[in-house]
Amino acid sequence: MAGVPDDSSGPVPQFCPSPRELDDLELLIGGGLAPLTTFEDDGPVSLTLPDDVAHAARGAGAVELVDPEGLPLARVALADGWGAITPLAKPSYGPFRRLHLTPAEVRQRWPQALVVPVAAPLAKDDLEAIRSARSGREVVLLALSGTGTPQGVTPVGLVRTTLTAARLLDDPETVAHVVAVPLPSHGDGALDHALGQRVTDNYAPTGDVLAVAGEGDLPDEIAAIVEQDQPEERGVVVFFTGLSGSGKSTLARALLDLVLENGRRTVTSLDGDVVRRNLSRGLGFSNQDRETNIRRIGWVAAEIARHHGIAICSPIAPFDATRRQVRAMVEDAGGEFVLVHVATPLEECERRDRKGLYARARAGEIPDFTGISSPYEEPADAAVRVDTTGRSIEDALADVLGVLPFEVTRG
């Protein structure tokens, strides 16, 4: 937030945070991260606003955070840094919402419970350790189901396996309960471990916590859920990026045809021009509209990957930040993201100029044209870099096939 100039006073702007930020917000409101009660300016529990929202929020002195469907969840004060969070509504989105309890609710319901944090499906040895340690007490299994935290399963899969573990732990004298805690990963193992300990301690009514390994042989009932949750074939997004005329659409079409000919996987093409005529009709070519177009492609592609399909995308996608947002969408949906940089030089792209766009851009008829009057930020995180100059489609496509996480054979 530092360095954002003040705006004139006005209405409080709304903003839908990322999945990780929404998880942090729920924990902050519910007391899971106590003594922390608001977002940090220089810490991992942070909130990043787009520049336009940040300007408006500084002018209004606050920002209103909404869920993905637009329901206002909280208002966060903003001055020199983040201020108090005022809850506006309880989150209502997402599966197993009934299992989301605050630390205060857990301490009130089960004041003598043994608390077990769970980040991976519980193994046979874990269940035996819990039985040995419970000593007739009720058990609370904290399913740490926030964005990026569950190991080996999806967040939903973790809660499902934990519910099954609770049933396996039940006996005539004591009961095991499951509480879903949206503790997200912040990308740093040591930091995430420390935050996990803080959250667990806040939930433990007596400070009695049992750590389990989450490793070893799984009970058959839990193994069956893991198998269902993690099919062998994950969803994949193959994302071609490059200048106009670089050959990305040609390569994307060739890959699409090859996957269809193989007949093993469902596949969808999200070509840049086709998307603009349908999903993004009405958008221009300003930086903001381009980013909106790519985010729309990314959202659709992530949903395809979520359901274990293959999405082949081929927009220009000139900006690194937006491409990284798409990668995050796909990975958060449980898919694999393969970035292909079609790095054909500008000179060759301009020589080809099948649509006459470069000539029009040079003549000043097309403003903000990538490579001429608007920048293309070359990716540093591409799985492969392909220059199509002087090469056949089959030869260039071979470079792409070599990095795909699924098998495609030529007929």
Short mmCIF file of N, CA and C in Angstrom, two decimals, residues 227-377:
data_model
loop_
_atom_site.label_atom_id
_atom_site.label_comp_id
_atom_site.label_asym_id
_atom_site.label_seq_id
_atom_site.Cartn_x
_atom_site.Cartn_y
_atom_site.Cartn_z
N GLU A 227 -8.32 -41.83 -4.01
CA GLU A 227 -8.29 -42.27 -5.41
C GLU A 227 -9.33 -41.52 -6.23
N GLN A 228 -10.49 -41.31 -5.66
CA GLN A 228 -11.54 -40.57 -6.35
C GLN A 228 -11.18 -39.10 -6.50
N ASP A 229 -10.54 -38.54 -5.48
CA ASP A 229 -10.19 -37.12 -5.46
C ASP A 229 -9.02 -36.80 -6.38
N GLN A 230 -8.13 -37.75 -6.55
CA GLN A 230 -6.91 -37.52 -7.34
C GLN A 230 -6.82 -38.52 -8.48
N PRO A 231 -7.63 -38.36 -9.52
CA PRO A 231 -7.54 -39.28 -10.66
C PRO A 231 -6.16 -39.19 -11.31
N GLU A 232 -5.80 -40.25 -11.99
CA GLU A 232 -4.48 -40.28 -12.61
C GLU A 232 -4.30 -39.14 -13.61
N GLU A 233 -5.38 -38.78 -14.29
CA GLU A 233 -5.28 -37.75 -15.32
C GLU A 233 -5.74 -36.41 -14.75
N ARG A 234 -4.80 -35.54 -14.46
CA ARG A 234 -5.13 -34.19 -14.00
C ARG A 234 -5.49 -33.31 -15.18
N GLY A 235 -6.25 -32.27 -14.89
CA GLY A 235 -6.53 -31.29 -15.92
C GLY A 235 -5.28 -30.52 -16.29
N VAL A 236 -5.21 -30.11 -17.55
CA VAL A 236 -4.01 -29.42 -18.05
C VAL A 236 -4.44 -28.21 -18.87
N VAL A 237 -3.73 -27.11 -18.68
CA VAL A 237 -3.89 -25.93 -19.53
C VAL A 237 -2.57 -25.69 -20.26
N VAL A 238 -2.61 -25.79 -21.58
CA VAL A 238 -1.44 -25.49 -22.41
C VAL A 238 -1.66 -24.07 -22.94
N PHE A 239 -0.81 -23.15 -22.51
CA PHE A 239 -1.02 -21.73 -22.75
C PHE A 239 0.08 -21.21 -23.68
N PHE A 240 -0.28 -21.00 -24.97
CA PHE A 240 0.66 -20.45 -25.94
C PHE A 240 0.63 -18.93 -25.87
N THR A 241 1.79 -18.30 -25.80
CA THR A 241 1.89 -16.84 -25.81
C THR A 241 2.96 -16.40 -26.79
N GLY A 242 2.72 -15.28 -27.44
CA GLY A 242 3.69 -14.77 -28.40
C GLY A 242 3.08 -13.66 -29.22
N LEU A 243 3.91 -13.05 -30.05
CA LEU A 243 3.45 -11.94 -30.87
C LEU A 243 2.43 -12.40 -31.90
N SER A 244 1.68 -11.45 -32.42
CA SER A 244 0.79 -11.73 -33.54
C SER A 244 1.63 -12.22 -34.72
N GLY A 245 1.22 -13.33 -35.33
CA GLY A 245 1.98 -13.88 -36.45
C GLY A 245 3.13 -14.79 -36.07
N SER A 246 3.27 -15.06 -34.77
CA SER A 246 4.40 -15.89 -34.32
C SER A 246 4.19 -17.37 -34.63
N GLY A 247 2.95 -17.77 -34.84
CA GLY A 247 2.64 -19.17 -35.10
C GLY A 247 1.96 -19.86 -33.93
N LYS A 248 1.60 -19.11 -32.90
CA LYS A 248 1.01 -19.75 -31.71
C LYS A 248 -0.34 -20.38 -32.01
N SER A 249 -1.19 -19.70 -32.78
CA SER A 249 -2.50 -20.27 -33.10
C SER A 249 -2.35 -21.50 -33.99
N THR A 250 -1.39 -21.46 -34.91
CA THR A 250 -1.15 -22.62 -35.78
C THR A 250 -0.70 -23.82 -34.97
N LEU A 251 0.23 -23.60 -34.05
CA LEU A 251 0.69 -24.69 -33.19
C LEU A 251 -0.43 -25.19 -32.28
N ALA A 252 -1.23 -24.26 -31.76
CA ALA A 252 -2.33 -24.65 -30.88
C ALA A 252 -3.35 -25.50 -31.64
N ARG A 253 -3.66 -25.12 -32.87
CA ARG A 253 -4.59 -25.92 -33.68
C ARG A 253 -4.02 -27.30 -33.97
N ALA A 254 -2.73 -27.35 -34.28
CA ALA A 254 -2.10 -28.64 -34.57
C ALA A 254 -2.13 -29.55 -33.35
N LEU A 255 -1.89 -28.97 -32.16
CA LEU A 255 -1.95 -29.76 -30.94
C LEU A 255 -3.38 -30.22 -30.67
N LEU A 256 -4.35 -29.32 -30.87
CA LEU A 256 -5.75 -29.68 -30.68
C LEU A 256 -6.12 -30.86 -31.57
N ASP A 257 -5.76 -30.79 -32.83
CA ASP A 257 -6.10 -31.87 -33.76
C ASP A 257 -5.46 -33.18 -33.31
N LEU A 258 -4.23 -33.11 -32.85
CA LEU A 258 -3.52 -34.32 -32.45
C LEU A 258 -4.17 -34.97 -31.22
N VAL A 259 -4.56 -34.13 -30.24
CA VAL A 259 -5.23 -34.67 -29.05
C VAL A 259 -6.56 -35.29 -29.43
N LEU A 260 -7.30 -34.64 -30.32
CA LEU A 260 -8.58 -35.19 -30.77
C LEU A 260 -8.38 -36.50 -31.51
N GLU A 261 -7.36 -36.57 -32.34
CA GLU A 261 -7.10 -37.80 -33.09
C GLU A 261 -6.75 -38.94 -32.15
N ASN A 262 -6.05 -38.63 -31.04
CA ASN A 262 -5.70 -39.67 -30.08
C ASN A 262 -6.94 -40.20 -29.37
N GLY A 263 -7.92 -39.33 -29.14
CA GLY A 263 -9.20 -39.77 -28.59
C GLY A 263 -9.20 -40.17 -27.14
N ARG A 264 -8.12 -39.84 -26.38
CA ARG A 264 -8.04 -40.27 -24.99
C ARG A 264 -8.55 -39.23 -24.01
N ARG A 265 -8.50 -37.95 -24.38
CA ARG A 265 -8.83 -36.87 -23.45
C ARG A 265 -9.83 -35.91 -24.08
N THR A 266 -10.65 -35.27 -23.23
CA THR A 266 -11.50 -34.18 -23.70
C THR A 266 -10.65 -32.93 -23.79
N VAL A 267 -10.85 -32.13 -24.82
CA VAL A 267 -9.99 -30.97 -25.06
C VAL A 267 -10.82 -29.82 -25.60
N THR A 268 -10.48 -28.60 -25.19
CA THR A 268 -11.18 -27.39 -25.62
C THR A 268 -10.16 -26.37 -26.10
N SER A 269 -10.44 -25.72 -27.21
CA SER A 269 -9.57 -24.66 -27.72
C SER A 269 -10.11 -23.30 -27.30
N LEU A 270 -9.22 -22.46 -26.76
CA LEU A 270 -9.57 -21.08 -26.41
C LEU A 270 -8.63 -20.16 -27.18
N ASP A 271 -8.88 -20.04 -28.47
CA ASP A 271 -8.06 -19.19 -29.34
C ASP A 271 -8.35 -17.72 -29.07
N GLY A 272 -7.31 -16.89 -29.10
CA GLY A 272 -7.48 -15.48 -28.75
C GLY A 272 -8.52 -14.77 -29.58
N ASP A 273 -8.48 -14.93 -30.91
CA ASP A 273 -9.44 -14.24 -31.78
C ASP A 273 -10.85 -14.77 -31.57
N VAL A 274 -11.00 -16.08 -31.40
CA VAL A 274 -12.32 -16.67 -31.20
C VAL A 274 -12.93 -16.19 -29.88
N VAL A 275 -12.11 -16.15 -28.83
CA VAL A 275 -12.59 -15.68 -27.54
C VAL A 275 -13.05 -14.24 -27.63
N ARG A 276 -12.30 -13.41 -28.35
CA ARG A 276 -12.68 -11.99 -28.47
C ARG A 276 -14.00 -11.82 -29.21
N ARG A 277 -14.31 -12.70 -30.13
CA ARG A 277 -15.58 -12.59 -30.86
C ARG A 277 -16.76 -13.09 -30.04
N ASN A 278 -16.50 -13.85 -29.01
CA ASN A 278 -17.58 -14.45 -28.24
C ASN A 278 -17.54 -14.02 -26.78
N LEU A 279 -16.64 -14.60 -25.99
CA LEU A 279 -16.59 -14.33 -24.56
C LEU A 279 -16.24 -12.88 -24.25
N SER A 280 -15.38 -12.26 -25.08
CA SER A 280 -14.90 -10.91 -24.77
C SER A 280 -15.34 -9.88 -25.80
N ARG A 281 -16.47 -10.11 -26.43
CA ARG A 281 -16.99 -9.12 -27.39
C ARG A 281 -17.19 -7.79 -26.68
N GLY A 282 -16.74 -6.72 -27.30
CA GLY A 282 -16.90 -5.39 -26.73
C GLY A 282 -15.66 -4.87 -26.04
N LEU A 283 -14.71 -5.74 -25.73
CA LEU A 283 -13.46 -5.27 -25.14
C LEU A 283 -12.55 -4.69 -26.22
N GLY A 284 -11.81 -3.65 -25.85
CA GLY A 284 -10.85 -3.06 -26.78
C GLY A 284 -9.46 -3.65 -26.58
N PHE A 285 -8.45 -2.84 -26.91
CA PHE A 285 -7.07 -3.32 -26.81
C PHE A 285 -6.22 -2.45 -25.88
N SER A 286 -6.88 -1.74 -24.98
CA SER A 286 -6.13 -1.04 -23.94
C SER A 286 -5.51 -2.09 -23.02
N ASN A 287 -4.53 -1.65 -22.24
CA ASN A 287 -3.90 -2.60 -21.32
C ASN A 287 -4.93 -3.25 -20.40
N GLN A 288 -5.87 -2.44 -19.89
CA GLN A 288 -6.87 -2.96 -18.96
C GLN A 288 -7.77 -3.99 -19.65
N ASP A 289 -8.22 -3.69 -20.88
CA ASP A 289 -9.09 -4.62 -21.59
C ASP A 289 -8.34 -5.90 -21.97
N ARG A 290 -7.07 -5.77 -22.30
CA ARG A 290 -6.29 -6.97 -22.61
C ARG A 290 -6.17 -7.86 -21.39
N GLU A 291 -5.90 -7.26 -20.25
CA GLU A 291 -5.79 -8.05 -19.03
C GLU A 291 -7.11 -8.72 -18.68
N THR A 292 -8.21 -7.99 -18.88
CA THR A 292 -9.54 -8.57 -18.62
C THR A 292 -9.78 -9.77 -19.53
N ASN A 293 -9.43 -9.63 -20.80
CA ASN A 293 -9.60 -10.72 -21.76
C ASN A 293 -8.80 -11.96 -21.34
N ILE A 294 -7.56 -11.77 -20.94
CA ILE A 294 -6.72 -12.91 -20.55
C ILE A 294 -7.24 -13.55 -19.27
N ARG A 295 -7.69 -12.74 -18.33
CA ARG A 295 -8.25 -13.31 -17.09
C ARG A 295 -9.50 -14.13 -17.37
N ARG A 296 -10.31 -13.69 -18.34
CA ARG A 296 -11.49 -14.47 -18.71
C ARG A 296 -11.08 -15.81 -19.30
N ILE A 297 -10.10 -15.78 -20.19
CA ILE A 297 -9.59 -17.02 -20.76
C ILE A 297 -9.07 -17.92 -19.64
N GLY A 298 -8.32 -17.32 -18.71
CA GLY A 298 -7.75 -18.09 -17.62
C GLY A 298 -8.80 -18.72 -16.74
N TRP A 299 -9.86 -17.98 -16.46
CA TRP A 299 -10.92 -18.52 -15.60
C TRP A 299 -11.59 -19.72 -16.27
N VAL A 300 -11.93 -19.58 -17.55
CA VAL A 300 -12.56 -20.69 -18.26
C VAL A 300 -11.61 -21.89 -18.33
N ALA A 301 -10.35 -21.62 -18.65
CA ALA A 301 -9.36 -22.71 -18.74
C ALA A 301 -9.21 -23.42 -17.40
N ALA A 302 -9.19 -22.66 -16.31
CA ALA A 302 -9.05 -23.27 -14.98
C ALA A 302 -10.24 -24.17 -14.66
N GLU A 303 -11.44 -23.75 -15.06
CA GLU A 303 -12.62 -24.59 -14.81
C GLU A 303 -12.56 -25.87 -15.63
N ILE A 304 -12.05 -25.78 -16.85
CA ILE A 304 -11.87 -27.00 -17.66
C ILE A 304 -10.88 -27.93 -16.98
N ALA A 305 -9.78 -27.36 -16.47
CA ALA A 305 -8.77 -28.18 -15.79
C ALA A 305 -9.32 -28.76 -14.49
N ARG A 306 -10.16 -28.02 -13.80
CA ARG A 306 -10.75 -28.49 -12.55
C ARG A 306 -11.51 -29.81 -12.78
N HIS A 307 -12.09 -29.94 -13.96
CA HIS A 307 -12.87 -31.14 -14.28
C HIS A 307 -12.07 -32.11 -15.16
N HIS A 308 -10.73 -31.99 -15.06
CA HIS A 308 -9.80 -32.95 -15.63
C HIS A 308 -9.75 -32.95 -17.15
N GLY A 309 -10.17 -31.85 -17.76
CA GLY A 309 -10.04 -31.72 -19.20
C GLY A 309 -8.75 -31.01 -19.58
N ILE A 310 -8.55 -30.86 -20.88
CA ILE A 310 -7.40 -30.13 -21.42
C ILE A 310 -7.91 -28.86 -22.09
N ALA A 311 -7.32 -27.73 -21.76
CA ALA A 311 -7.62 -26.46 -22.43
C ALA A 311 -6.37 -26.00 -23.16
N ILE A 312 -6.52 -25.65 -24.43
CA ILE A 312 -5.41 -25.14 -25.23
C ILE A 312 -5.71 -23.69 -25.56
N CYS A 313 -4.90 -22.78 -25.03
CA CYS A 313 -5.14 -21.34 -25.15
C CYS A 313 -4.05 -20.73 -26.03
N SER A 314 -4.43 -19.74 -26.84
CA SER A 314 -3.42 -19.13 -27.71
C SER A 314 -3.64 -17.63 -27.90
N PRO A 315 -3.73 -16.87 -26.81
CA PRO A 315 -3.80 -15.41 -26.92
C PRO A 315 -2.39 -14.82 -27.00
N ILE A 316 -2.29 -13.56 -27.33
CA ILE A 316 -0.98 -12.90 -27.30
C ILE A 316 -0.47 -12.84 -25.87
N ALA A 317 -1.34 -12.44 -24.94
CA ALA A 317 -1.02 -12.38 -23.50
C ALA A 317 0.33 -11.71 -23.27
N PRO A 318 0.45 -10.41 -23.53
CA PRO A 318 1.77 -9.76 -23.51
C PRO A 318 2.32 -9.46 -22.12
N PHE A 319 1.48 -9.50 -21.08
CA PHE A 319 1.93 -9.02 -19.77
C PHE A 319 2.21 -10.17 -18.81
N ASP A 320 3.37 -10.13 -18.20
CA ASP A 320 3.82 -11.20 -17.32
C ASP A 320 2.89 -11.37 -16.12
N ALA A 321 2.48 -10.28 -15.51
CA ALA A 321 1.66 -10.36 -14.31
C ALA A 321 0.35 -11.09 -14.58
N THR A 322 -0.26 -10.81 -15.73
CA THR A 322 -1.53 -11.45 -16.05
C THR A 322 -1.34 -12.93 -16.34
N ARG A 323 -0.25 -13.27 -17.02
CA ARG A 323 0.02 -14.70 -17.27
C ARG A 323 0.20 -15.44 -15.95
N ARG A 324 0.87 -14.80 -15.00
CA ARG A 324 1.07 -15.44 -13.69
C ARG A 324 -0.26 -15.60 -12.94
N GLN A 325 -1.16 -14.65 -13.13
CA GLN A 325 -2.49 -14.78 -12.53
C GLN A 325 -3.21 -15.99 -13.10
N VAL A 326 -3.10 -16.20 -14.40
CA VAL A 326 -3.73 -17.36 -15.03
C VAL A 326 -3.12 -18.65 -14.49
N ARG A 327 -1.79 -18.67 -14.37
CA ARG A 327 -1.13 -19.86 -13.81
C ARG A 327 -1.69 -20.16 -12.41
N ALA A 328 -1.84 -19.12 -11.60
CA ALA A 328 -2.35 -19.31 -10.24
C ALA A 328 -3.78 -19.84 -10.26
N MET A 329 -4.63 -19.32 -11.16
CA MET A 329 -6.00 -19.81 -11.28
C MET A 329 -6.02 -21.30 -11.57
N VAL A 330 -5.18 -21.71 -12.53
CA VAL A 330 -5.17 -23.11 -12.95
C VAL A 330 -4.65 -24.00 -11.82
N GLU A 331 -3.56 -23.59 -11.18
CA GLU A 331 -2.99 -24.42 -10.13
C GLU A 331 -3.89 -24.47 -8.91
N ASP A 332 -4.58 -23.37 -8.61
CA ASP A 332 -5.54 -23.39 -7.50
C ASP A 332 -6.71 -24.33 -7.79
N ALA A 333 -7.00 -24.53 -9.09
CA ALA A 333 -8.08 -25.44 -9.47
C ALA A 333 -7.61 -26.89 -9.53
N GLY A 334 -6.34 -27.13 -9.21
CA GLY A 334 -5.80 -28.49 -9.22
C GLY A 334 -5.25 -28.93 -10.55
N GLY A 335 -5.14 -28.01 -11.51
CA GLY A 335 -4.63 -28.37 -12.83
C GLY A 335 -3.15 -28.10 -12.98
N GLU A 336 -2.61 -28.55 -14.10
CA GLU A 336 -1.23 -28.29 -14.45
C GLU A 336 -1.19 -27.22 -15.54
N PHE A 337 -0.26 -26.29 -15.41
CA PHE A 337 -0.16 -25.16 -16.33
C PHE A 337 1.14 -25.29 -17.11
N VAL A 338 1.02 -25.33 -18.43
CA VAL A 338 2.20 -25.45 -19.30
C VAL A 338 2.26 -24.19 -20.16
N LEU A 339 3.25 -23.34 -19.90
CA LEU A 339 3.40 -22.09 -20.65
C LEU A 339 4.35 -22.32 -21.81
N VAL A 340 3.87 -22.04 -23.01
CA VAL A 340 4.67 -22.20 -24.23
C VAL A 340 4.90 -20.81 -24.82
N HIS A 341 6.17 -20.39 -24.86
CA HIS A 341 6.51 -19.10 -25.45
C HIS A 341 6.87 -19.33 -26.91
N VAL A 342 6.01 -18.88 -27.80
CA VAL A 342 6.29 -18.96 -29.24
C VAL A 342 7.10 -17.71 -29.58
N ALA A 343 8.43 -17.89 -29.58
CA ALA A 343 9.37 -16.76 -29.56
C ALA A 343 9.86 -16.39 -30.95
N THR A 344 9.00 -16.48 -31.93
CA THR A 344 9.36 -16.05 -33.27
C THR A 344 9.68 -14.55 -33.26
N PRO A 345 10.83 -14.12 -33.81
CA PRO A 345 11.22 -12.70 -33.73
C PRO A 345 10.21 -11.77 -34.40
N LEU A 346 10.18 -10.54 -33.93
CA LEU A 346 9.28 -9.53 -34.48
C LEU A 346 9.46 -9.38 -35.99
N GLU A 347 10.71 -9.39 -36.44
CA GLU A 347 10.97 -9.20 -37.88
C GLU A 347 10.28 -10.27 -38.72
N GLU A 348 10.32 -11.52 -38.25
CA GLU A 348 9.67 -12.60 -38.98
C GLU A 348 8.16 -12.48 -38.90
N CYS A 349 7.65 -12.12 -37.73
CA CYS A 349 6.19 -11.94 -37.58
C CYS A 349 5.69 -10.84 -38.51
N GLU A 350 6.46 -9.77 -38.58
CA GLU A 350 6.07 -8.64 -39.43
C GLU A 350 6.19 -9.00 -40.91
N ARG A 351 7.16 -9.84 -41.25
CA ARG A 351 7.31 -10.27 -42.65
C ARG A 351 6.11 -11.10 -43.07
N ARG A 352 5.62 -11.94 -42.16
CA ARG A 352 4.47 -12.79 -42.49
C ARG A 352 3.21 -11.93 -42.63
N ASP A 353 2.84 -11.22 -41.60
CA ASP A 353 1.73 -10.25 -41.57
C ASP A 353 0.53 -10.68 -42.42
N ARG A 354 0.03 -11.89 -42.14
CA ARG A 354 -1.06 -12.44 -42.95
C ARG A 354 -2.31 -11.57 -42.93
N LYS A 355 -2.56 -10.89 -41.82
CA LYS A 355 -3.78 -10.09 -41.69
C LYS A 355 -3.55 -8.60 -41.97
N GLY A 356 -2.31 -8.24 -42.30
CA GLY A 356 -2.01 -6.84 -42.58
C GLY A 356 -2.02 -5.94 -41.36
N LEU A 357 -1.94 -6.54 -40.16
CA LEU A 357 -2.04 -5.76 -38.93
C LEU A 357 -0.79 -4.94 -38.67
N TYR A 358 0.38 -5.52 -38.94
CA TYR A 358 1.63 -4.78 -38.68
C TYR A 358 1.72 -3.55 -39.58
N ALA A 359 1.30 -3.70 -40.83
CA ALA A 359 1.33 -2.55 -41.74
C ALA A 359 0.43 -1.43 -41.24
N ARG A 360 -0.74 -1.82 -40.75
CA ARG A 360 -1.66 -0.82 -40.23
C ARG A 360 -1.12 -0.20 -38.95
N ALA A 361 -0.47 -1.01 -38.12
CA ALA A 361 0.11 -0.47 -36.88
C ALA A 361 1.24 0.50 -37.19
N ARG A 362 2.08 0.16 -38.14
CA ARG A 362 3.18 1.06 -38.55
C ARG A 362 2.63 2.37 -39.11
N ALA A 363 1.46 2.29 -39.73
CA ALA A 363 0.85 3.50 -40.31
C ALA A 363 0.08 4.31 -39.27
N GLY A 364 0.06 3.81 -38.03
CA GLY A 364 -0.63 4.52 -36.96
C GLY A 364 -2.12 4.29 -36.91
N GLU A 365 -2.60 3.30 -37.66
CA GLU A 365 -4.03 3.04 -37.70
C GLU A 365 -4.50 2.18 -36.52
N ILE A 366 -3.57 1.42 -35.93
CA ILE A 366 -3.92 0.57 -34.79
C ILE A 366 -3.06 0.99 -33.60
N PRO A 367 -3.65 1.65 -32.61
CA PRO A 367 -2.86 2.04 -31.43
C PRO A 367 -2.62 0.84 -30.52
N ASP A 368 -1.63 0.95 -29.66
CA ASP A 368 -1.34 -0.07 -28.65
C ASP A 368 -1.20 -1.46 -29.26
N PHE A 369 -0.46 -1.55 -30.35
CA PHE A 369 -0.28 -2.83 -31.02
C PHE A 369 0.97 -3.50 -30.47
N THR A 370 0.81 -4.72 -29.97
CA THR A 370 1.91 -5.42 -29.31
C THR A 370 3.09 -5.61 -30.25
N GLY A 371 4.26 -5.21 -29.76
CA GLY A 371 5.49 -5.34 -30.53
C GLY A 371 5.85 -4.09 -31.30
N ILE A 372 4.85 -3.21 -31.52
CA ILE A 372 5.09 -1.96 -32.26
C ILE A 372 4.93 -0.76 -31.33
N SER A 373 3.74 -0.59 -30.79
CA SER A 373 3.48 0.56 -29.92
C SER A 373 3.08 0.14 -28.51
N SER A 374 3.12 -1.14 -28.23
CA SER A 374 2.84 -1.66 -26.89
C SER A 374 3.79 -2.81 -26.63
N PRO A 375 4.30 -2.94 -25.41
CA PRO A 375 5.36 -3.92 -25.15
C PRO A 375 4.84 -5.35 -25.08
N TYR A 376 5.74 -6.28 -25.35
CA TYR A 376 5.52 -7.70 -25.06
C TYR A 376 6.58 -8.11 -24.05
N GLU A 377 6.12 -8.56 -22.89
CA GLU A 377 7.04 -8.95 -21.82
C GLU A 377 7.34 -10.45 -21.95
#
